[in-house]
């Protein structure tokens, strides 16, 4: 069964550094999403991406965040200058045309020190 | 602002003891309501989608129902492997079209004791 994959599984970085989180969505899916979950809190929407552009973004997704689909298979989230409060699990999700459900990857645990 | 409230926060059951989890929602226009299962340190795993009041979906020991204000996840004769956090999420009709993000509740942490 096709799955969303994410790399790395765990990333440790210093405050102020740039990080890139990578995702490979399910191959025939056209809608892509990033969410985050701070430890012990609920899953929060960051951004959605369709047809090579951002469709919707939350208040959390400020200028330090960006997304890109550099090729036909990868979908990335870049955080330009990490802060301590960016420490969280980051989940990528994808959805196919005509269906409502989003399928989530296993997540990348980002630790900012 | 879209809101999702789940209750109880935690539930401990004996194996075989049936119960229900509640998800109350406030949304300007509901595109869909989703149930996910999340195991510790893992991503949410899709269970059900419900689109309109009166709709029901069933899978093994789980059954999801939807009204205009809330959804229930009924678990019948649960087993220890059903232990997980169950998340409810809504997708509202918004400016992003079908690409709108999900609004999640905090989840119900379910423990099934043998």
PDB file of C-alpha atoms in Angstrom:
ATOM      1  CA  UNK A   1       0.000   0.000   0.000  1.00  0.00           C
ATOM      2  CA  UNK A   2       1.470   3.402  -0.974  1.00  0.00           C
ATOM      3  CA  UNK A   3       2.609   5.576   1.931  1.00  0.00           C
ATOM      4  CA  UNK A   4       3.789   9.107   2.555  1.00  0.00           C
ATOM      5  CA  UNK A   5       7.446   9.077   3.555  1.00  0.00           C
ATOM      6  CA  UNK A   6       9.427  11.755   5.405  1.00  0.00           C
ATOM      7  CA  UNK A   7      13.110  12.373   6.014  1.00  0.00           C
ATOM      8  CA  UNK A   8      14.871  12.731   8.324  1.00  0.00           C
ATOM      9  CA  UNK A   9      12.997  11.065  11.165  1.00  0.00           C
ATOM     10  CA  UNK A  10      14.790  13.275  13.684  1.00  0.00           C
ATOM     11  CA  UNK A  11      16.632  16.559  13.127  1.00  0.00           C
ATOM     12  CA  UNK A  12      18.542  18.460  15.774  1.00  0.00           C
ATOM     13  CA  UNK A  13      19.572  22.018  14.946  1.00  0.00           C
ATOM     14  CA  UNK A  14      20.801  25.134  16.677  1.00  0.00           C
ATOM     15  CA  UNK A  15      18.677  28.240  17.041  1.00  0.00           C
ATOM     16  CA  UNK A  16      19.027  30.499  14.011  1.00  0.00           C
ATOM     17  CA  UNK A  17      19.959  27.717  11.605  1.00  0.00           C
ATOM     18  CA  UNK A  18      18.013  26.800   8.478  1.00  0.00           C
ATOM     19  CA  UNK A  19      16.405  23.376   8.179  1.00  0.00           C
ATOM     20  CA  UNK A  20      14.722  21.585   5.299  1.00  0.00           C
ATOM     21  CA  UNK A  21      12.251  18.817   5.989  1.00  0.00           C
ATOM     22  CA  UNK A  22      11.537  16.450   3.133  1.00  0.00           C
ATOM     23  CA  UNK A  23       8.455  14.501   2.133  1.00  0.00           C
ATOM     24  CA  UNK A  24       7.538  12.143  -0.679  1.00  0.00           C
ATOM     25  CA  UNK A  25       3.731  12.188  -1.043  1.00  0.00           C
ATOM     26  CA  UNK A  26       1.744   9.275  -2.449  1.00  0.00           C
ATOM     27  CA  UNK A  27       2.443   9.198  -6.168  1.00  0.00           C
ATOM     28  CA  UNK A  28      -1.011   9.931  -7.651  1.00  0.00           C
ATOM     29  CA  UNK A  29      -1.937  12.566  -5.054  1.00  0.00           C
ATOM     30  CA  UNK A  30      -2.240  16.204  -6.092  1.00  0.00           C
ATOM     31  CA  UNK A  31      -2.826  18.061  -2.799  1.00  0.00           C
ATOM     32  CA  UNK A  32      -0.017  18.374  -0.277  1.00  0.00           C
ATOM     33  CA  UNK A  33       0.017  19.644   3.294  1.00  0.00           C
ATOM     34  CA  UNK A  34       2.300  20.355   6.237  1.00  0.00           C
ATOM     35  CA  UNK A  35       1.159  20.159   9.855  1.00  0.00           C
ATOM     36  CA  UNK A  36       3.001  20.385  13.148  1.00  0.00           C
ATOM     37  CA  UNK A  37       2.370  18.931  16.589  1.00  0.00           C
ATOM     38  CA  UNK A  38       4.117  20.401  19.605  1.00  0.00           C
ATOM     39  CA  UNK A  39       4.638  17.753  22.288  1.00  0.00           C
ATOM     40  CA  UNK A  40       1.401  17.110  24.168  1.00  0.00           C
ATOM     41  CA  UNK A  41      -0.625  19.468  21.999  1.00  0.00           C
ATOM     42  CA  UNK A  42      -2.965  19.091  19.056  1.00  0.00           C
ATOM     43  CA  UNK A  43      -2.035  18.746  15.410  1.00  0.00           C
ATOM     44  CA  UNK A  44      -1.975  22.194  13.753  1.00  0.00           C
ATOM     45  CA  UNK A  45      -2.311  23.035  10.063  1.00  0.00           C
ATOM     46  CA  UNK A  46       0.526  25.014   8.497  1.00  0.00           C
ATOM     47  CA  UNK A  47       0.065  25.126   4.733  1.00  0.00           C
ATOM     48  CA  UNK A  48      -1.587  23.444   1.754  1.00  0.00           C
ATOM     49  CA  UNK A  49      -0.141  23.240  -1.749  1.00  0.00           C
ATOM     50  CA  UNK A  50      -1.828  22.465  -5.058  1.00  0.00           C
ATOM     51  CA  UNK A  51      -0.889  22.969  -8.683  1.00  0.00           C
ATOM     52  CA  UNK A  52       2.564  24.266  -7.718  1.00  0.00           C
ATOM     53  CA  UNK A  53       1.361  27.034  -5.482  1.00  0.00           C
ATOM     54  CA  UNK A  54       0.219  27.628  -1.911  1.00  0.00           C
ATOM     55  CA  UNK A  55      -3.567  27.259  -1.590  1.00  0.00           C
ATOM     56  CA  UNK A  56      -3.988  28.152   2.054  1.00  0.00           C
ATOM     57  CA  UNK A  57      -1.745  28.947   5.003  1.00  0.00           C
ATOM     58  CA  UNK A  58      -2.324  29.401   8.709  1.00  0.00           C
ATOM     59  CA  UNK A  59      -1.169  32.215  10.974  1.00  0.00           C
ATOM     60  CA  UNK A  60       1.698  29.977  12.084  1.00  0.00           C
ATOM     61  CA  UNK A  61       3.110  29.902   8.539  1.00  0.00           C
ATOM     62  CA  UNK A  62       4.922  33.230   8.622  1.00  0.00           C
ATOM     63  CA  UNK A  63       7.800  34.554   6.515  1.00  0.00           C
ATOM     64  CA  UNK A  64      10.329  32.189   8.059  1.00  0.00           C
ATOM     65  CA  UNK A  65       8.538  29.216   6.464  1.00  0.00           C
ATOM     66  CA  UNK A  66       8.482  28.246   2.801  1.00  0.00           C
ATOM     67  CA  UNK A  67       7.421  25.208   0.797  1.00  0.00           C
ATOM     68  CA  UNK A  68       8.580  23.864  -2.518  1.00  0.00           C
ATOM     69  CA  UNK A  69       7.963  20.972  -4.870  1.00  0.00           C
ATOM     70  CA  UNK A  70      11.417  20.824  -6.480  1.00  0.00           C
ATOM     71  CA  UNK A  71      10.628  17.829  -8.688  1.00  0.00           C
ATOM     72  CA  UNK A  72       7.820  15.402  -9.452  1.00  0.00           C
ATOM     73  CA  UNK A  73       8.125  13.458  -6.234  1.00  0.00           C
ATOM     74  CA  UNK A  74       9.436  15.603  -3.365  1.00  0.00           C
ATOM     75  CA  UNK A  75       7.701  18.247  -1.250  1.00  0.00           C
ATOM     76  CA  UNK A  76       9.788  20.275   1.178  1.00  0.00           C
ATOM     77  CA  UNK A  77       9.276  22.589   4.143  1.00  0.00           C
ATOM     78  CA  UNK A  78      12.041  25.088   4.866  1.00  0.00           C
ATOM     79  CA  UNK A  79      12.409  26.995   8.112  1.00  0.00           C
ATOM     80  CA  UNK A  80      14.873  29.833   7.508  1.00  0.00           C
ATOM     81  CA  UNK A  81      15.971  30.759  11.013  1.00  0.00           C
ATOM     82  CA  UNK A  82      14.816  28.265  13.594  1.00  0.00           C
ATOM     83  CA  UNK A  83      13.582  29.293  17.033  1.00  0.00           C
ATOM     84  CA  UNK A  84      13.265  27.219  20.193  1.00  0.00           C
ATOM     85  CA  UNK A  85       9.483  27.246  19.786  1.00  0.00           C
ATOM     86  CA  UNK A  86       9.784  25.541  16.381  1.00  0.00           C
ATOM     87  CA  UNK A  87      10.621  22.306  18.200  1.00  0.00           C
ATOM     88  CA  UNK A  88       7.802  19.927  17.262  1.00  0.00           C
ATOM     89  CA  UNK A  89       6.806  16.944  15.132  1.00  0.00           C
ATOM     90  CA  UNK A  90       6.234  18.014  11.549  1.00  0.00           C
ATOM     91  CA  UNK A  91       3.866  15.914   9.479  1.00  0.00           C
ATOM     92  CA  UNK A  92       3.446  15.901   5.726  1.00  0.00           C
ATOM     93  CA  UNK A  93       0.129  14.762   4.274  1.00  0.00           C
ATOM     94  CA  UNK A  94      -1.280  14.236   0.808  1.00  0.00           C
ATOM     95  CA  UNK A  95      -4.670  13.737  -0.774  1.00  0.00           C
ATOM     96  CA  UNK A  96      -5.858  12.607  -4.170  1.00  0.00           C
ATOM     97  CA  UNK A  97      -8.280  14.495  -6.373  1.00  0.00           C
ATOM     98  CA  UNK A  98     -11.904  13.710  -5.570  1.00  0.00           C
ATOM     99  CA  UNK A  99     -11.307  12.345  -2.079  1.00  0.00           C
ATOM    100  CA  UNK A 100     -11.502  14.131   1.255  1.00  0.00           C
ATOM    101  CA  UNK A 101      -9.136  12.139   3.407  1.00  0.00           C
ATOM    102  CA  UNK A 102      -5.527  13.143   3.867  1.00  0.00           C
ATOM    103  CA  UNK A 103      -2.832  10.533   4.420  1.00  0.00           C
ATOM    104  CA  UNK A 104      -0.080  11.438   6.839  1.00  0.00           C
ATOM    105  CA  UNK A 105       3.574  10.537   6.921  1.00  0.00           C
ATOM    106  CA  UNK A 106       5.417   9.279  10.011  1.00  0.00           C
ATOM    107  CA  UNK A 107       6.717  12.762  10.846  1.00  0.00           C
ATOM    108  CA  UNK A 108      10.042  14.479  11.428  1.00  0.00           C
ATOM    109  CA  UNK A 109      10.877  15.338  15.013  1.00  0.00           C
ATOM    110  CA  UNK A 110      12.627  18.738  14.980  1.00  0.00           C
ATOM    111  CA  UNK A 111      14.588  19.703  18.072  1.00  0.00           C
ATOM    112  CA  UNK A 112      15.963  23.262  18.231  1.00  0.00           C
ATOM    113  CA  UNK A 113      18.631  23.843  20.884  1.00  0.00           C
TER     114      UNK A 113
ATOM    115  CA  UNK B   1     -13.058  30.332  13.971  1.00  0.00           C
ATOM    116  CA  UNK B   2     -13.441  26.580  13.504  1.00  0.00           C
ATOM    117  CA  UNK B   3     -13.331  24.591  16.742  1.00  0.00           C
ATOM    118  CA  UNK B   4     -13.198  20.894  17.574  1.00  0.00           C
ATOM    119  CA  UNK B   5     -13.668  19.633  21.137  1.00  0.00           C
ATOM    120  CA  UNK B   6     -13.169  15.998  22.028  1.00  0.00           C
ATOM    121  CA  UNK B   7     -14.278  14.215  25.180  1.00  0.00           C
ATOM    122  CA  UNK B   8     -13.270  12.549  27.330  1.00  0.00           C
ATOM    123  CA  UNK B   9      -9.571  13.506  27.252  1.00  0.00           C
ATOM    124  CA  UNK B  10      -8.677  10.026  28.461  1.00  0.00           C
ATOM    125  CA  UNK B  11     -10.596   6.780  28.804  1.00  0.00           C
ATOM    126  CA  UNK B  12      -9.561   3.511  30.369  1.00  0.00           C
ATOM    127  CA  UNK B  13     -11.650   0.434  29.533  1.00  0.00           C
ATOM    128  CA  UNK B  14     -11.451  -3.249  30.206  1.00  0.00           C
ATOM    129  CA  UNK B  15     -11.062  -5.523  27.211  1.00  0.00           C
ATOM    130  CA  UNK B  16     -14.529  -6.160  25.788  1.00  0.00           C
ATOM    131  CA  UNK B  17     -16.087  -3.098  27.442  1.00  0.00           C
ATOM    132  CA  UNK B  18     -17.809  -1.012  24.742  1.00  0.00           C
ATOM    133  CA  UNK B  19     -17.904   2.800  24.857  1.00  0.00           C
ATOM    134  CA  UNK B  20     -18.155   5.963  22.746  1.00  0.00           C
ATOM    135  CA  UNK B  21     -15.876   8.916  22.119  1.00  0.00           C
ATOM    136  CA  UNK B  22     -17.373  12.335  21.405  1.00  0.00           C
ATOM    137  CA  UNK B  23     -16.328  15.080  18.987  1.00  0.00           C
ATOM    138  CA  UNK B  24     -18.206  18.379  19.048  1.00  0.00           C
ATOM    139  CA  UNK B  25     -17.495  20.856  16.304  1.00  0.00           C
ATOM    140  CA  UNK B  26     -18.206  24.431  15.309  1.00  0.00           C
ATOM    141  CA  UNK B  27     -17.528  25.272  11.696  1.00  0.00           C
ATOM    142  CA  UNK B  28     -18.901  27.831   9.266  1.00  0.00           C
ATOM    143  CA  UNK B  29     -19.573  25.194   6.632  1.00  0.00           C
ATOM    144  CA  UNK B  30     -18.591  21.541   6.935  1.00  0.00           C
ATOM    145  CA  UNK B  31     -16.807  19.990   4.001  1.00  0.00           C
ATOM    146  CA  UNK B  32     -15.967  16.802   5.907  1.00  0.00           C
ATOM    147  CA  UNK B  33     -15.301  15.309   9.344  1.00  0.00           C
ATOM    148  CA  UNK B  34     -12.451  12.852   9.774  1.00  0.00           C
ATOM    149  CA  UNK B  35     -11.397  10.352  12.409  1.00  0.00           C
ATOM    150  CA  UNK B  36      -7.760   9.364  12.786  1.00  0.00           C
ATOM    151  CA  UNK B  37      -5.857   7.054  15.099  1.00  0.00           C
ATOM    152  CA  UNK B  38      -2.460   8.168  16.392  1.00  0.00           C
ATOM    153  CA  UNK B  39       0.027   5.901  18.129  1.00  0.00           C
ATOM    154  CA  UNK B  40       2.821   7.460  20.236  1.00  0.00           C
ATOM    155  CA  UNK B  41       5.509   9.100  18.081  1.00  0.00           C
ATOM    156  CA  UNK B  42       3.677   8.274  14.836  1.00  0.00           C
ATOM    157  CA  UNK B  43       1.635  10.156  12.267  1.00  0.00           C
ATOM    158  CA  UNK B  44      -2.181  10.135  12.281  1.00  0.00           C
ATOM    159  CA  UNK B  45      -3.652   7.078  10.575  1.00  0.00           C
ATOM    160  CA  UNK B  46      -6.855   7.653   8.615  1.00  0.00           C
ATOM    161  CA  UNK B  47      -9.960   5.818   9.817  1.00  0.00           C
ATOM    162  CA  UNK B  48     -13.177   7.446   8.511  1.00  0.00           C
ATOM    163  CA  UNK B  49     -14.609  10.347   6.552  1.00  0.00           C
ATOM    164  CA  UNK B  50     -18.149  11.610   7.193  1.00  0.00           C
ATOM    165  CA  UNK B  51     -19.744  14.265   5.023  1.00  0.00           C
ATOM    166  CA  UNK B  52     -23.350  14.764   6.104  1.00  0.00           C
ATOM    167  CA  UNK B  53     -25.598  14.385   9.134  1.00  0.00           C
ATOM    168  CA  UNK B  54     -26.973  10.879   9.520  1.00  0.00           C
ATOM    169  CA  UNK B  55     -24.014   9.270   7.815  1.00  0.00           C
ATOM    170  CA  UNK B  56     -22.376   6.225   9.460  1.00  0.00           C
ATOM    171  CA  UNK B  57     -19.157   4.362   8.655  1.00  0.00           C
ATOM    172  CA  UNK B  58     -17.960   1.082  10.144  1.00  0.00           C
ATOM    173  CA  UNK B  59     -14.656  -0.776  10.247  1.00  0.00           C
ATOM    174  CA  UNK B  60     -14.036  -3.816  12.420  1.00  0.00           C
ATOM    175  CA  UNK B  61     -14.801  -2.773  16.027  1.00  0.00           C
ATOM    176  CA  UNK B  62     -15.191   0.916  15.195  1.00  0.00           C
ATOM    177  CA  UNK B  63     -18.269   2.814  14.021  1.00  0.00           C
ATOM    178  CA  UNK B  64     -18.409   6.553  13.355  1.00  0.00           C
ATOM    179  CA  UNK B  65     -21.601   8.607  13.246  1.00  0.00           C
ATOM    180  CA  UNK B  66     -22.313  12.254  12.445  1.00  0.00           C
ATOM    181  CA  UNK B  67     -24.952  14.801  13.453  1.00  0.00           C
ATOM    182  CA  UNK B  68     -25.067  18.524  12.679  1.00  0.00           C
ATOM    183  CA  UNK B  69     -23.108  19.366  15.825  1.00  0.00           C
ATOM    184  CA  UNK B  70     -21.116  16.300  16.798  1.00  0.00           C
ATOM    185  CA  UNK B  71     -19.680  12.973  15.843  1.00  0.00           C
ATOM    186  CA  UNK B  72     -19.288   9.791  17.850  1.00  0.00           C
ATOM    187  CA  UNK B  73     -16.742   7.044  17.520  1.00  0.00           C
ATOM    188  CA  UNK B  74     -18.258   3.881  18.980  1.00  0.00           C
ATOM    189  CA  UNK B  75     -15.887   1.092  19.909  1.00  0.00           C
ATOM    190  CA  UNK B  76     -17.439  -2.335  20.413  1.00  0.00           C
ATOM    191  CA  UNK B  77     -15.721  -5.075  22.418  1.00  0.00           C
ATOM    192  CA  UNK B  78     -12.310  -3.380  22.236  1.00  0.00           C
ATOM    193  CA  UNK B  79      -8.999  -5.228  22.395  1.00  0.00           C
ATOM    194  CA  UNK B  80      -5.692  -4.025  23.872  1.00  0.00           C
ATOM    195  CA  UNK B  81      -4.408  -3.274  20.345  1.00  0.00           C
ATOM    196  CA  UNK B  82      -7.116  -0.604  20.042  1.00  0.00           C
ATOM    197  CA  UNK B  83      -5.211   1.461  22.610  1.00  0.00           C
ATOM    198  CA  UNK B  84      -4.210   4.757  20.950  1.00  0.00           C
ATOM    199  CA  UNK B  85      -5.158   8.417  20.765  1.00  0.00           C
ATOM    200  CA  UNK B  86      -8.192   8.988  18.548  1.00  0.00           C
ATOM    201  CA  UNK B  87      -8.275  12.325  16.755  1.00  0.00           C
ATOM    202  CA  UNK B  88     -11.251  14.104  15.242  1.00  0.00           C
ATOM    203  CA  UNK B  89     -10.719  16.743  12.555  1.00  0.00           C
ATOM    204  CA  UNK B  90     -12.923  18.937  10.397  1.00  0.00           C
ATOM    205  CA  UNK B  91     -12.389  20.494   7.017  1.00  0.00           C
ATOM    206  CA  UNK B  92     -14.359  23.676   6.503  1.00  0.00           C
ATOM    207  CA  UNK B  93     -15.575  25.158   3.276  1.00  0.00           C
ATOM    208  CA  UNK B  94     -13.148  28.028   2.840  1.00  0.00           C
ATOM    209  CA  UNK B  95     -11.066  30.076   0.446  1.00  0.00           C
ATOM    210  CA  UNK B  96      -8.676  27.240  -0.242  1.00  0.00           C
ATOM    211  CA  UNK B  97     -11.292  25.177  -1.982  1.00  0.00           C
ATOM    212  CA  UNK B  98     -10.671  21.489  -1.550  1.00  0.00           C
ATOM    213  CA  UNK B  99      -7.166  22.232  -0.352  1.00  0.00           C
ATOM    214  CA  UNK B 100      -8.244  23.638   3.005  1.00  0.00           C
ATOM    215  CA  UNK B 101      -6.366  22.315   5.970  1.00  0.00           C
ATOM    216  CA  UNK B 102      -7.860  20.239   8.751  1.00  0.00           C
ATOM    217  CA  UNK B 103      -8.679  21.587  12.205  1.00  0.00           C
ATOM    218  CA  UNK B 104      -7.965  18.925  14.809  1.00  0.00           C
ATOM    219  CA  UNK B 105      -9.227  18.334  18.319  1.00  0.00           C
ATOM    220  CA  UNK B 106      -6.863  17.415  21.143  1.00  0.00           C
ATOM    221  CA  UNK B 107      -7.850  13.771  20.947  1.00  0.00           C
ATOM    222  CA  UNK B 108      -9.059  11.068  23.310  1.00  0.00           C
ATOM    223  CA  UNK B 109      -6.331   8.889  24.786  1.00  0.00           C
ATOM    224  CA  UNK B 110      -7.846   5.388  24.950  1.00  0.00           C
ATOM    225  CA  UNK B 111      -6.353   2.587  27.014  1.00  0.00           C
ATOM    226  CA  UNK B 112      -7.752  -0.939  26.802  1.00  0.00           C
ATOM    227  CA  UNK B 113      -6.662  -3.150  29.672  1.00  0.00           C
ATOM    228  CA  UNK B 114      -6.492  -6.948  29.177  1.00  0.00           C
TER     229      UNK B 114
END
